[in-house]
Amino acid sequence: MRGFTSKEACSSAAASAAPGTRTVARRLATRARAKGGHDDKKTLLAARGANRRVGVRSAECGAIANPTIAGKDVGPKDAPLKSLFPEEPKKPAPGSPKVKVAIVGGGLAGLSTAVELLDQGHEVDIYEARPWYGGKVASYKDRDGNHIEMGLHVFFGCYFNLFRLMAKTGGLNNLLLKDHTHTFCNEDGDVRELDFRFFLNDTKIGAPFHGLKAFFTTPQLSVADKAANALALGTSPIVRALVDPEGGMEDIRKLDDISFTDWFTSKGGSMGSIERMWNPIAYALGFIDCNDISARCMLTIFQFFATKTDASVLRMLAGSPNDYLTKPIVEYVEKKGGRIHLKTGCREILYDTDEKTGKTVVNGLRIGGTKVVQADAYVAALDVPGAKKLIPQPWKDSMKQFGDIEKLVGVPVITVQLRYDNWVTEMQVENSKGKEARGIDNLLYSADADFSCFADLALVSPWDYYKEGEGSLMQCVITPPQKGAVSGRNYFKMPKEEIVKYTDEQVRKLFPSARKSKLLWSSVVKIAQSLYKEEPGLDVFRPDQKTPIDNFFLAGSYTKQDYIDSMEGATLSGRLCASKIVDEAGKLAQASKIESEVANA
Ligand SMILES: Cc1cc2nc3c(=O)[nH]c(=O)nc-3n(C[C@H](O)[C@H](O)[C@H](O)COP(=O)(O)OP(=O)(O)OC[C@H]3O[C@@H](n4cnc5c(N)ncnc54)[C@H](O)[C@@H]3O)c2cc1C
């Protein structure tokens, strides 16, 4: 019936420790809120400590706490590949040229670009179309004070660039460590783990052995599927990556033309593993299934999981993305003199093309209605639909790098929040102490629902989402929303009430405790084009951050970088973009014609 089969004794310790400590954390956090939000630092810090204790207890019973995630310790030595963690920029020499940079887009990529440029002493303005910053990782409060998120965000242990950014801007302690397991929820409370916790005589056993242990012991796959899995992954570039990570990645890049299903089954992998394990993971990574996702995308992640012990550990924000992820970054930008202009979308890129040389130079951005702003360098830190719309058609027609962007598409996704009066993931877990109730404080996957990944925000991110007297706040990511993974329903066309009805029905199908619970509140966020669709053959069309136009650059998770479309990819793209601007600063300053911001009628 149920999971947690490996290490019952360990589950028992976690079960007895976690709810207790969580309750303390919740009470303290609630008290802090009651005392006027987040101003009562002492109480909040106490809550923070209580939450950390959940991680500490978990570590004692086998989950891997990552002691290197502590600001100063995050560095290239931890990154799986050189290409994933650019060198730290050198301190600018006195008198080195400074440039003024206009960044369009206030998502993580735009913010990351801004932080890097400001740290190098350059001047930055960010122009964001929406009334809030953060892009796809944004959240805002509705009229009743509920935090509405663009999507459920999970942090893998290999987010070295994002951890570096969060450490720099003071937000790293806002991440809560989860048990080192990946949890699959099947119908009727049948929860099964892929358990990376591996200790022999109290010695932590790391990569690749913890991964092998996880895959060979998981009850989510049959013995036959495990054997087929071993055959397929055992002949993959991951094996090369174990001794030669850069070489392994080279081989993985070559697998962009084939879907994960085609590659995996050609190597002897079974459809059983695809259906019960890899599809939910593919949906969580790229919002598409294994038939649609490229083998490169999946194997990139597997490589990190296989070669770095803590790459597969999950962390989640202590509260809403706005308060605990983007706000510290924005405050850092503003403290360093950067300016963020919200509700200030860029309508048009203004440029001149020399008829003789064919050379194009950007000379301004049309912002809002009629205002024009000028800078030495311009960055489009946009999502795929935003970039397609803003980049001038003549550029797409004449410069391949811009034309290629038209070949990329965004995938739709729907995020549903459901607030219950009870703890819906609470399970009767049987272990050496008997039966006890346990809520699941981690990211959850399911092959039995139209939402393939989800979490109880009241447990995983309690500082904003735990509410005294109420229960779970399930945040469910419906992928693919045009043909629900299990039901085939077209959610995108449905009104909100119907989406909520079907999502709630499926929560009840998965968790028996949900069947006794009352749905109190719900919200639905639809994004028609979110991540770029990582289907076979498209990686080659991702544009570099440097473009054929000397004073125009690109950033964004969809641009060329060795990570998948993600928060880490967006942050990395910002670092790459900033370093390319810094490299060109002398030329850009010399070529600059701007004197001040001009307003044109
Ligand atoms: C539902 C969901 C769940 C996700 N879960 C995870 C996860 O668990 N882990 C993970 O790592 N990643 C996750 N992601 C992916 C992650 O959120 C993105 O990869 C990342 O945030 C992209 O950042 P970006 O800055 O490149 O793009 P965006 O966040 O899209 O930012 C682009 C910005 O440009 C602005 N803009 C567009 N046009 C204009 C214009 N003309 N003028 C001014 N501004 C403009 C937009 O308003 C937006 O703010 C998830 C995404 C979604 C949608």
PDB file of C-alpha atoms in Angstrom, residues 47 62 100-101 115 146 153 158 178 182 210 230 258-259 262 265 275 287 292 303 338 382 426 456 468 589 594-595:
ATOM      1  CA  ALA A  47      11.190  30.133  13.534  1.00  0.00           C
ATOM      2  CA  GLY A  62      20.374   9.880   6.662  1.00  0.00           C
ATOM      3  CA  LYS A 100      25.268  52.667 -18.778  1.00  0.00           C
ATOM      4  CA  VAL A 101      23.190  49.566 -19.497  1.00  0.00           C
ATOM      5  CA  VAL A 115      23.823  42.455 -10.081  1.00  0.00           C
ATOM      6  CA  ASN A 146      -2.914  35.230  -0.382  1.00  0.00           C
ATOM      7  CA  HIS A 153       9.791  26.466  -7.600  1.00  0.00           C
ATOM      8  CA  CYS A 158      23.482  21.980  -8.208  1.00  0.00           C
ATOM      9  CA  LYS A 178      14.385  18.769   2.326  1.00  0.00           C
ATOM     10  CA  HIS A 182      12.392  12.119  -4.547  1.00  0.00           C
ATOM     11  CA  HIS A 210      24.023   6.847  -3.501  1.00  0.00           C
ATOM     12  CA  ALA A 230      20.476  -0.086 -15.369  1.00  0.00           C
ATOM     13  CA  ILE A 258      16.578  12.427 -30.204  1.00  0.00           C
ATOM     14  CA  SER A 259      13.716  12.234 -27.698  1.00  0.00           C
ATOM     15  CA  ASP A 262      13.629   6.971 -28.285  1.00  0.00           C
ATOM     16  CA  THR A 265      14.267   2.437 -25.288  1.00  0.00           C
ATOM     17  CA  GLU A 275       5.564   5.823 -17.351  1.00  0.00           C
ATOM     18  CA  PHE A 287       6.562  20.539 -18.729  1.00  0.00           C
ATOM     19  CA  ASP A 292       8.706  15.210 -26.478  1.00  0.00           C
ATOM     20  CA  GLN A 303      24.750  13.557 -15.167  1.00  0.00           C
ATOM     21  CA  GLY A 338      20.474  50.319  -9.940  1.00  0.00           C
ATOM     22  CA  LEU A 382      13.174  38.247 -21.961  1.00  0.00           C
ATOM     23  CA  GLU A 426      -0.869  13.225   6.073  1.00  0.00           C
ATOM     24  CA  ASP A 456       2.074  21.194   0.159  1.00  0.00           C
ATOM     25  CA  GLU A 468      -3.073  28.571  12.060  1.00  0.00           C
ATOM     26  CA  ALA A 589      31.999  53.556 -23.861  1.00  0.00           C
ATOM     27  CA  ILE A 594      24.510  59.299 -25.284  1.00  0.00           C
ATOM     28  CA  GLU A 595      24.653  62.327 -23.103  1.00  0.00           C
TER      29      GLU A 595
END
